[in-house]
Tab-separated table of C-alpha atoms in Angstrom:
chain	number	residue	atom	x	y	z
R	1	UNK	CA	276.549	35.424	147.146
R	2	UNK	CA	273.520	37.866	147.388
R	3	UNK	CA	274.497	38.360	151.266
R	4	UNK	CA	277.919	39.290	150.239
R	5	UNK	CA	276.704	41.734	147.545
R	6	UNK	CA	274.397	43.480	150.261
R	7	UNK	CA	277.351	43.596	152.588
R	8	UNK	CA	279.551	45.066	150.131
R	9	UNK	CA	276.851	47.664	149.137
R	10	UNK	CA	276.299	48.641	152.830
R	11	UNK	CA	280.093	48.900	153.250
R	12	UNK	CA	280.420	51.198	150.316
R	13	UNK	CA	277.546	53.444	151.786
R	14	UNK	CA	279.166	53.532	155.039
R	15	UNK	CA	282.564	54.510	153.503
R	16	UNK	CA	281.004	57.199	151.378
R	17	UNK	CA	278.957	58.496	154.319
R	18	UNK	CA	281.967	58.497	156.518
R	19	UNK	CA	284.048	60.351	153.846
R	20	UNK	CA	281.429	62.995	153.610
R	21	UNK	CA	281.173	63.301	157.300
R	22	UNK	CA	284.953	63.671	157.648
R	23	UNK	CA	285.040	66.372	154.986
R	24	UNK	CA	282.146	68.208	156.655
R	25	UNK	CA	283.981	68.268	159.867
R	26	UNK	CA	286.959	70.219	158.386
R	27	UNK	CA	287.381	73.781	157.121
R	28	UNK	CA	289.431	74.018	153.878
R	29	UNK	CA	291.512	76.993	153.523
R	30	UNK	CA	293.462	78.105	150.421
R	31	UNK	CA	295.638	81.082	150.647
R	32	UNK	CA	297.185	82.715	147.615
R	33	UNK	CA	300.091	84.871	148.890
R	34	UNK	CA	302.927	86.444	147.131
R	35	UNK	CA	306.351	87.080	148.479
R	36	UNK	CA	306.166	84.352	151.030
R	37	UNK	CA	308.583	81.476	152.096
R	38	UNK	CA	307.845	77.840	151.334
R	39	UNK	CA	306.568	77.376	154.663
R	40	UNK	CA	304.171	79.402	156.879
R	41	UNK	CA	302.858	78.938	160.417
R	42	UNK	CA	299.413	78.714	161.639
R	43	UNK	CA	299.169	80.143	165.096
R	44	UNK	CA	296.699	80.674	167.880
R	45	UNK	CA	297.012	83.144	170.587
R	46	UNK	CA	296.697	82.062	174.291
R	47	UNK	CA	297.135	85.308	176.012
R	48	UNK	CA	300.735	84.815	176.530
R	49	UNK	CA	302.192	83.964	173.167
R	50	UNK	CA	301.267	82.841	169.705
R	51	UNK	CA	301.560	79.082	169.768
R	52	UNK	CA	302.201	77.275	166.432
R	53	UNK	CA	299.386	74.681	165.723
R	54	UNK	CA	300.424	73.726	162.163
R	55	UNK	CA	303.158	74.246	159.568
R	56	UNK	CA	301.620	75.170	156.062
R	57	UNK	CA	303.709	74.180	153.144
R	58	UNK	CA	303.028	76.188	149.829
R	59	UNK	CA	303.816	75.616	146.312
R	60	UNK	CA	304.059	78.468	143.835
R	61	UNK	CA	302.420	80.897	146.401
R	62	UNK	CA	299.486	78.592	147.029
R	63	UNK	CA	299.031	77.355	150.591
R	64	UNK	CA	296.372	74.725	151.340
R	65	UNK	CA	295.354	73.610	154.778
R	66	UNK	CA	292.500	72.535	157.048
R	67	UNK	CA	291.325	73.191	160.463
R	68	UNK	CA	288.542	71.395	162.635
R	69	UNK	CA	285.060	72.645	161.973
R	70	UNK	CA	283.032	73.932	164.944
R	71	UNK	CA	282.762	77.072	166.970
R	72	UNK	CA	284.524	80.108	165.454
R	73	UNK	CA	288.204	80.484	166.547
R	74	UNK	CA	290.867	83.013	165.755
R	75	UNK	CA	293.795	81.799	163.890
R	76	UNK	CA	296.859	83.565	162.643
R	77	UNK	CA	298.753	82.860	159.450
R	78	UNK	CA	302.444	84.121	159.087
R	79	UNK	CA	306.086	83.343	158.943
R	80	UNK	CA	306.649	85.458	162.160
R	81	UNK	CA	304.314	86.594	164.922
R	82	UNK	CA	305.143	90.321	164.014
R	83	UNK	CA	303.424	89.933	160.700
R	84	UNK	CA	300.297	87.687	160.796
R	85	UNK	CA	296.950	87.611	159.112
R	86	UNK	CA	294.127	87.150	161.810
R	87	UNK	CA	291.258	85.050	160.471
R	88	UNK	CA	288.322	83.386	162.038
R	89	UNK	CA	287.712	79.705	161.087
R	90	UNK	CA	285.477	76.984	162.137
R	91	UNK	CA	281.977	78.015	160.895
R	92	UNK	CA	282.346	77.742	157.090
R	93	UNK	CA	283.381	74.827	154.857
R	94	UNK	CA	285.939	76.721	152.693
R	95	UNK	CA	287.684	79.939	152.930
R	96	UNK	CA	289.908	81.820	150.357
R	97	UNK	CA	292.731	84.285	151.271
R	98	UNK	CA	294.519	86.638	148.719
R	99	UNK	CA	297.266	88.824	149.688
R	100	UNK	CA	301.115	89.433	150.216
R	101	UNK	CA	303.548	88.411	152.959
R	102	UNK	CA	304.729	92.092	152.981
R	103	UNK	CA	301.556	93.058	154.891
R	104	UNK	CA	299.378	89.992	155.736
R	105	UNK	CA	296.956	91.980	157.741
R	106	UNK	CA	295.782	93.761	154.396
R	107	UNK	CA	294.956	90.406	152.790
R	108	UNK	CA	291.539	89.799	151.393
R	109	UNK	CA	289.483	86.903	152.987
R	110	UNK	CA	287.247	85.983	150.089
R	111	UNK	CA	284.321	83.658	150.205
R	112	UNK	CA	283.938	84.035	153.897
R	113	UNK	CA	280.822	86.130	154.894
R	114	UNK	CA	281.666	85.424	158.536
R	115	UNK	CA	285.003	87.150	158.308
R	116	UNK	CA	283.667	89.904	156.182
R	117	UNK	CA	280.860	90.668	158.725
R	118	UNK	CA	283.292	90.519	161.666
R	119	UNK	CA	285.413	93.200	159.928
R	120	UNK	CA	282.296	95.266	159.478
R	121	UNK	CA	281.396	94.835	163.082
R	122	UNK	CA	284.997	95.933	164.098
R	123	UNK	CA	284.707	99.135	161.967
R	124	UNK	CA	281.305	99.861	163.488
R	125	UNK	CA	282.625	99.426	167.010
R	126	UNK	CA	285.385	101.810	166.006
R	127	UNK	CA	282.724	104.389	164.845
R	128	UNK	CA	280.933	104.136	168.256
R	129	UNK	CA	284.195	104.778	169.890
R	130	UNK	CA	284.799	108.008	167.807
R	131	UNK	CA	281.280	109.403	168.492
R	132	UNK	CA	281.584	108.699	172.122
R	133	UNK	CA	284.888	110.395	172.302
R	134	UNK	CA	283.580	113.434	170.413
R	135	UNK	CA	280.594	113.717	172.764
R	136	UNK	CA	282.881	113.488	175.954
R	137	UNK	CA	285.058	116.314	174.512
R	138	UNK	CA	282.040	118.377	173.664
R	139	UNK	CA	280.608	117.700	177.289
R	140	UNK	CA	283.890	119.090	178.606
R	141	UNK	CA	283.533	122.263	176.569
R	142	UNK	CA	280.051	123.003	177.417
R	143	UNK	CA	280.392	123.120	181.253
R	144	UNK	CA	279.537	126.852	181.369
R	145	UNK	CA	276.372	126.616	179.322
R	146	UNK	CA	273.795	124.441	181.144
R	147	UNK	CA	271.296	124.369	178.224
R	148	UNK	CA	273.913	123.134	175.630
R	149	UNK	CA	275.412	120.767	178.299
R	150	UNK	CA	271.942	119.185	178.647
R	151	UNK	CA	271.690	118.833	174.869
R	152	UNK	CA	275.026	116.938	174.999
R	153	UNK	CA	273.841	114.662	177.729
R	154	UNK	CA	270.696	113.819	175.693
R	155	UNK	CA	272.719	112.968	172.726
R	156	UNK	CA	274.851	110.613	174.897
R	157	UNK	CA	271.597	109.121	176.081
R	158	UNK	CA	270.555	108.491	172.411
R	159	UNK	CA	273.937	107.003	171.638
R	160	UNK	CA	273.671	104.704	174.712
R	161	UNK	CA	270.240	103.417	173.163
R	162	UNK	CA	271.891	102.888	169.858
R	163	UNK	CA	274.604	100.897	171.436
R	164	UNK	CA	272.291	98.579	173.315
R	165	UNK	CA	270.168	98.056	170.290
R	166	UNK	CA	273.334	97.092	168.211
R	167	UNK	CA	274.441	94.700	171.034
R	168	UNK	CA	271.103	92.852	170.931
R	169	UNK	CA	271.201	92.734	167.095
R	170	UNK	CA	274.793	91.326	167.339
R	171	UNK	CA	273.713	88.585	169.772
R	172	UNK	CA	270.979	87.548	167.552
R	173	UNK	CA	273.061	87.486	164.365
R	174	UNK	CA	275.651	85.178	166.078
R	175	UNK	CA	276.775	84.546	169.640
R	176	UNK	CA	280.380	85.271	168.575
R	177	UNK	CA	279.582	88.611	167.340
R	178	UNK	CA	277.499	89.271	170.502
R	179	UNK	CA	280.538	88.412	172.570
R	180	UNK	CA	282.804	90.869	170.657
R	181	UNK	CA	280.265	93.663	170.826
R	182	UNK	CA	279.604	92.989	174.493
R	183	UNK	CA	283.305	93.557	175.301
R	184	UNK	CA	283.103	96.770	173.539
R	185	UNK	CA	279.843	98.378	174.816
R	186	UNK	CA	280.301	101.119	177.363
R	187	UNK	CA	277.427	103.533	178.368
R	188	UNK	CA	277.748	107.137	179.501
R	189	UNK	CA	278.270	108.043	183.050
R	190	UNK	CA	275.980	111.107	182.816
R	191	UNK	CA	272.916	108.976	182.056
R	192	UNK	CA	273.603	105.772	184.163
R	193	UNK	CA	274.584	106.921	187.570
R	194	UNK	CA	271.169	106.402	189.098
R	195	UNK	CA	270.715	108.011	192.522
R	196	UNK	CA	274.439	108.496	192.832
R	197	UNK	CA	275.137	104.745	192.860
R	198	UNK	CA	278.783	105.491	191.899
R	199	UNK	CA	281.232	107.600	193.671
R	200	UNK	CA	282.379	109.337	190.550
R	201	UNK	CA	282.962	108.656	186.804
R	202	UNK	CA	286.085	106.517	187.338
R	203	UNK	CA	284.259	104.409	189.856
R	204	UNK	CA	281.548	103.970	187.346
R	205	UNK	CA	283.880	103.051	184.581
R	206	UNK	CA	285.726	100.640	186.832
R	207	UNK	CA	282.434	98.712	187.795
R	208	UNK	CA	280.547	98.875	184.556
R	209	UNK	CA	283.214	98.278	181.902
R	210	UNK	CA	282.219	94.558	181.605
R	211	UNK	CA	278.605	95.018	182.625
R	212	UNK	CA	277.264	93.211	179.398
R	213	UNK	CA	279.805	90.289	179.499
R	214	UNK	CA	278.920	86.928	180.901
R	215	UNK	CA	282.334	85.285	181.425
R	216	UNK	CA	280.665	81.971	182.502
R	217	UNK	CA	279.919	81.656	178.692
R	218	UNK	CA	282.541	79.238	177.446
R	219	UNK	CA	282.544	81.082	174.170
R	220	UNK	CA	284.815	83.780	175.840
R	221	UNK	CA	287.615	81.234	176.198
R	222	UNK	CA	290.433	81.799	173.743
R	223	UNK	CA	288.768	85.046	172.409
R	224	UNK	CA	291.618	87.533	171.954
R	225	UNK	CA	289.270	90.409	172.554
R	226	UNK	CA	289.298	89.407	176.221
R	227	UNK	CA	293.030	90.145	176.318
R	228	UNK	CA	292.627	93.342	174.417
R	229	UNK	CA	289.666	94.564	176.662
R	230	UNK	CA	291.575	94.029	179.828
R	231	UNK	CA	294.659	95.918	178.436
R	232	UNK	CA	292.170	98.813	177.660
R	233	UNK	CA	290.591	98.654	181.049
R	234	UNK	CA	293.810	98.718	182.971
R	235	UNK	CA	295.268	101.376	180.802
R	236	UNK	CA	292.408	103.738	181.608
R	237	UNK	CA	292.567	102.978	185.382
R	238	UNK	CA	296.222	103.555	185.323
R	239	UNK	CA	295.991	106.825	183.534
R	240	UNK	CA	294.232	108.723	186.352
R	241	UNK	CA	296.947	108.045	188.847
R	242	UNK	CA	294.704	106.356	191.646
R	243	UNK	CA	296.409	104.572	194.454
R	244	UNK	CA	297.814	101.158	193.595
R	245	UNK	CA	295.628	99.483	196.229
R	246	UNK	CA	292.496	100.997	194.651
R	247	UNK	CA	293.415	100.078	191.207
R	248	UNK	CA	294.173	96.479	192.324
R	249	UNK	CA	290.801	96.190	194.025
R	250	UNK	CA	288.960	97.179	190.777
R	251	UNK	CA	290.923	94.908	188.425
R	252	UNK	CA	290.599	92.062	191.019
R	253	UNK	CA	286.812	92.481	191.207
R	254	UNK	CA	286.497	92.367	187.330
R	255	UNK	CA	288.942	89.156	187.291
R	256	UNK	CA	286.740	87.368	189.910
R	257	UNK	CA	283.866	87.290	187.534
R	258	UNK	CA	285.755	84.963	185.314
R	259	UNK	CA	286.058	81.230	186.057
R	260	UNK	CA	289.633	80.788	187.599
R	261	UNK	CA	291.940	78.847	185.390
R	262	UNK	CA	289.928	79.221	182.327
R	263	UNK	CA	291.274	80.267	179.035
R	264	UNK	CA	289.347	83.440	179.389
R	265	UNK	CA	290.968	84.070	182.837
R	266	UNK	CA	294.532	83.651	181.163
R	267	UNK	CA	293.714	86.100	178.575
R	268	UNK	CA	292.345	88.701	181.045
R	269	UNK	CA	295.171	88.136	183.601
R	270	UNK	CA	297.778	88.395	180.813
R	271	UNK	CA	296.253	91.579	179.345
R	272	UNK	CA	296.271	93.342	182.751
R	273	UNK	CA	299.841	91.973	183.717
R	274	UNK	CA	301.185	93.532	180.382
R	275	UNK	CA	300.028	97.041	181.190
R	276	UNK	CA	301.199	96.804	184.773
R	277	UNK	CA	304.611	95.718	183.636
R	278	UNK	CA	304.912	98.520	181.104
R	279	UNK	CA	303.994	101.066	183.785
R	280	UNK	CA	306.348	99.589	186.467
R	281	UNK	CA	303.392	99.266	188.678
R	282	UNK	CA	303.673	97.394	191.922
R	283	UNK	CA	300.456	95.597	190.760
R	284	UNK	CA	302.631	93.788	188.249
R	285	UNK	CA	304.097	91.780	191.078
R	286	UNK	CA	300.685	91.146	192.684
R	287	UNK	CA	298.895	89.862	189.579
R	288	UNK	CA	302.027	88.256	188.201
R	289	UNK	CA	302.144	85.963	191.292
R	290	UNK	CA	298.409	85.228	190.834
R	291	UNK	CA	299.059	84.135	187.328
R	292	UNK	CA	302.073	81.926	188.274
R	293	UNK	CA	299.957	80.271	191.081
R	294	UNK	CA	297.016	79.682	188.777
R	295	UNK	CA	298.565	78.402	185.736
R	296	UNK	CA	302.023	76.861	186.815
R	297	UNK	CA	300.408	73.417	185.982
R	298	UNK	CA	298.451	74.386	182.665
R	299	UNK	CA	301.352	76.314	181.197
R	300	UNK	CA	304.573	75.663	183.278
R	301	UNK	CA	306.879	77.279	180.654
R	302	UNK	CA	304.942	80.633	180.830
R	303	UNK	CA	304.583	80.398	184.603
R	304	UNK	CA	308.392	79.861	185.065
R	305	UNK	CA	309.369	82.482	182.688
R	306	UNK	CA	307.072	85.140	184.463
R	307	UNK	CA	308.311	83.922	187.827
R	308	UNK	CA	311.809	84.857	186.937
R	309	UNK	CA	310.646	88.256	185.603
R	310	UNK	CA	308.983	88.781	188.947
R	311	UNK	CA	312.110	87.980	190.836
R	312	UNK	CA	314.179	90.468	188.981
R	313	UNK	CA	311.222	93.137	188.917
R	314	UNK	CA	310.654	93.193	192.688
R	315	UNK	CA	313.822	94.955	193.184
R	316	UNK	CA	312.505	97.870	190.826
R	317	UNK	CA	308.992	98.137	192.498
R	318	UNK	CA	307.818	100.212	195.416
R	319	UNK	CA	309.309	98.564	198.588
R	320	UNK	CA	311.992	96.883	196.786
R	321	UNK	CA	315.780	97.530	197.308
R	322	UNK	CA	317.032	99.637	194.387
R	323	UNK	CA	319.790	97.962	192.637
R	324	UNK	CA	323.047	99.687	192.883
R	325	UNK	CA	324.813	101.244	189.840
R	326	UNK	CA	327.840	103.308	188.882
R	327	UNK	CA	328.273	105.961	186.139
R	328	UNK	CA	330.579	108.777	185.424
R	329	UNK	CA	329.890	112.426	186.486
R	330	UNK	CA	330.590	115.335	184.032
R	331	UNK	CA	334.037	115.370	185.549
R	332	UNK	CA	334.623	111.881	184.650
R	333	UNK	CA	334.576	110.366	188.039
R	334	UNK	CA	332.597	107.151	189.179
R	335	UNK	CA	329.545	107.979	191.295
R	336	UNK	CA	327.361	105.095	192.579
R	337	UNK	CA	323.861	105.026	193.897
R	338	UNK	CA	325.126	103.452	197.214
R	339	UNK	CA	327.110	106.689	197.753
R	340	UNK	CA	323.867	108.379	198.784
R	341	UNK	CA	322.990	105.843	201.525
R	342	UNK	CA	321.489	107.655	204.406
R	343	UNK	CA	319.885	110.268	202.334
R	344	UNK	CA	316.321	110.520	200.754
R	345	UNK	CA	317.175	110.453	197.096
R	346	UNK	CA	315.369	111.213	193.947
R	347	UNK	CA	316.826	109.402	190.975
R	348	UNK	CA	315.857	111.802	188.043
R	349	UNK	CA	315.936	110.340	184.522
R	350	UNK	CA	316.037	113.301	182.096
R	351	UNK	CA	317.730	114.773	178.963
R	352	UNK	CA	318.758	118.157	177.535
R	353	UNK	CA	316.453	117.460	174.550
R	354	UNK	CA	313.466	116.457	176.614
R	355	UNK	CA	311.033	119.357	176.716
R	356	UNK	CA	308.843	118.175	179.617
R	357	UNK	CA	312.052	117.512	181.587
R	358	UNK	CA	313.231	120.999	181.123
R	359	UNK	CA	309.797	122.399	181.969
R	360	UNK	CA	309.759	120.249	185.138
R	361	UNK	CA	313.297	121.370	186.165
R	362	UNK	CA	312.278	124.691	188.055
R	363	UNK	CA	310.050	122.766	190.258
R	364	UNK	CA	312.678	120.091	191.094
R	365	UNK	CA	315.111	123.123	191.800
R	366	UNK	CA	312.555	124.568	194.202
R	367	UNK	CA	312.119	121.362	196.189
R	368	UNK	CA	315.823	120.631	196.279
R	369	UNK	CA	316.403	124.021	197.860
R	370	UNK	CA	313.634	123.537	200.345
R	371	UNK	CA	314.537	120.153	201.475
R	372	UNK	CA	318.216	119.547	200.901
R	373	UNK	CA	319.203	120.804	204.498
R	374	UNK	CA	316.929	118.057	205.773
R	375	UNK	CA	318.599	115.223	204.075
R	376	UNK	CA	317.129	115.313	200.571
R	377	UNK	CA	319.457	114.698	197.502
R	378	UNK	CA	318.879	114.213	193.760
R	379	UNK	CA	321.015	112.281	191.258
R	380	UNK	CA	320.276	113.133	187.738
R	381	UNK	CA	320.741	110.375	185.192
R	382	UNK	CA	320.916	111.892	181.663
R	383	UNK	CA	319.840	110.064	178.450
R	384	UNK	CA	321.907	112.565	176.321
R	385	UNK	CA	324.502	111.475	173.782
R	386	UNK	CA	326.239	114.839	173.575
R	387	UNK	CA	328.256	115.959	176.605
R	388	UNK	CA	328.348	119.672	175.709
R	389	UNK	CA	324.495	119.820	175.507
R	390	UNK	CA	324.189	117.854	178.723
R	391	UNK	CA	326.459	120.454	180.479
R	392	UNK	CA	324.749	123.342	179.021
R	393	UNK	CA	321.327	122.265	180.212
R	394	UNK	CA	322.646	121.607	183.745
R	395	UNK	CA	324.061	125.256	183.800
R	396	UNK	CA	321.018	126.843	182.144
R	397	UNK	CA	318.424	125.147	184.461
R	398	UNK	CA	320.519	125.660	187.578
R	399	UNK	CA	320.656	121.903	188.464
R	400	UNK	CA	323.206	122.002	191.319
R	401	UNK	CA	322.855	118.482	192.436
R	402	UNK	CA	324.902	115.349	191.357
R	403	UNK	CA	324.788	114.141	187.693
R	404	UNK	CA	325.876	110.993	185.976
R	405	UNK	CA	325.550	109.566	182.348
R	406	UNK	CA	327.033	107.155	179.804
R	407	UNK	CA	326.131	109.245	177.028
R	408	UNK	CA	324.406	106.443	175.304
R	409	UNK	CA	320.954	108.194	174.815
R	410	UNK	CA	318.009	105.655	175.049
R	411	UNK	CA	320.581	102.930	175.557
R	412	UNK	CA	321.713	104.310	179.059
R	413	UNK	CA	322.516	101.211	180.954
R	414	UNK	CA	320.869	102.522	184.123
R	415	UNK	CA	317.653	103.488	182.509
R	416	UNK	CA	317.454	100.047	180.889
R	417	UNK	CA	318.265	98.496	184.203
R	418	UNK	CA	315.283	100.354	185.822
R	419	UNK	CA	312.883	99.775	182.871
R	420	UNK	CA	312.657	103.515	181.972
R	421	UNK	CA	310.770	103.830	178.655
R	422	UNK	CA	309.917	107.549	178.863
R	423	UNK	CA	311.280	110.693	180.422
R	424	UNK	CA	310.957	112.585	182.736
R	425	UNK	CA	310.897	109.701	185.032
R	426	UNK	CA	311.734	109.654	188.701
R	427	UNK	CA	312.422	107.128	191.395
R	428	UNK	CA	312.239	108.310	195.025
R	429	UNK	CA	314.292	106.285	197.524
R	430	UNK	CA	314.250	106.272	201.338
R	431	UNK	CA	317.516	106.460	203.458
R	432	UNK	CA	317.952	102.663	203.199
R	433	UNK	CA	317.807	102.590	199.378
R	434	UNK	CA	314.472	101.148	199.184
R	435	UNK	CA	312.010	102.557	196.578
R	436	UNK	CA	309.251	104.774	198.098
R	437	UNK	CA	307.583	105.805	194.833
R	438	UNK	CA	308.119	105.985	190.912
R	439	UNK	CA	307.348	108.693	188.460
R	440	UNK	CA	306.430	111.524	190.853
R	441	UNK	CA	306.598	114.972	189.442
R	442	UNK	CA	305.204	118.422	190.104
R	443	UNK	CA	302.448	118.426	192.738
R	444	UNK	CA	302.700	114.777	193.408
R	445	UNK	CA	306.399	115.040	194.266
R	446	UNK	CA	305.923	118.018	196.451
R	447	UNK	CA	303.269	116.432	198.482
R	448	UNK	CA	305.305	113.126	199.057
R	449	UNK	CA	308.391	115.252	200.144
R	450	UNK	CA	306.239	117.215	202.421
R	451	UNK	CA	304.954	113.943	203.898
R	452	UNK	CA	308.432	112.628	204.505
R	453	UNK	CA	310.077	115.882	205.847
R	454	UNK	CA	307.325	117.833	207.373
R	455	UNK	CA	306.390	115.490	210.232
């Protein structure tokens, strides 16, 4: 009997201990949210999409759920991915959320020092960015005054030291914060180009943007800041108009620092691909194929979807055969792209209401007059909605080449077909209808035509 009692006692102790251990291994979250549906989703972002990991059922505006305790991870709460609350969970035993489904991002995360500190760090990173931008602007304005210019450089150096100190403090505070700050720490070119190590400021930017990041640290896996940082990185590289091959080399070198096939690699590659796709860059094809090859087993759905996009996009990229189309001229006659076969053709997307388009038109007129006799033609595709304004602009600007439009504005079917998201936008085709270049204007278009015709 005594043995049975002892056994029962130890069994009770084990059950209690096991219960406490189970409880300690979970994070309890209570969200008080007004204006929400009965059910909300709990998502995580994998670089491609927000993936639902749980369905949260609420009662009278209160939603209780748990997640595993461990390393800090980003989660997102919301009915739809367009309106979600980002929240870091994993390090604290309980977290309270108070807000409204009208704007989940503005919700308060109470009782979570970790989330509060993260928001402070994010704001402080933003302040560093503003101060850096102001100094860069001042540096440009002081080019004619060596003394004042040196003062700006000295202030840049002081800010660099402040950034480095902040990075070290963040690492000591928590590795998670250190990783976030490392992805956002960039030092001035003016104070860090020792012995002319870098060819120019863009070369410095491309090679040092991630210098404080150790992608072999598994803590970068699943960190959305990796995705955002690569978007920012590629956006800056693309903004200076460098050759696609050079741009590709820089981005590939940065990606090579990340373990292939890792979650961080997926985040980085996805961020880069998104920008290349938006800018209709041929590097979308290059890095898109790289994603498909690397992740077709780990994420077959995303890889298959991207592969289909790539197949369609190849026709619109440099070297691809431009898809044919037909729209009506101002006289109401059908005119097709294929009607210009045998000519070097500039497809010019524009509109009468587009100021930059109208300012560019005199340059295009000049080049048309210079090269038309050698086989150069232009086809204007207007994003106008009003025929009278379209015709008036053609006459006022002296645009004597062919024109077409469906008068649907931004819904112009040809513009949508070619992924045109801003105007002016140009596509230069060779005599066989293959794309030579996209979005050439001004001096860049002039140099390309000179290269083609003045041989």
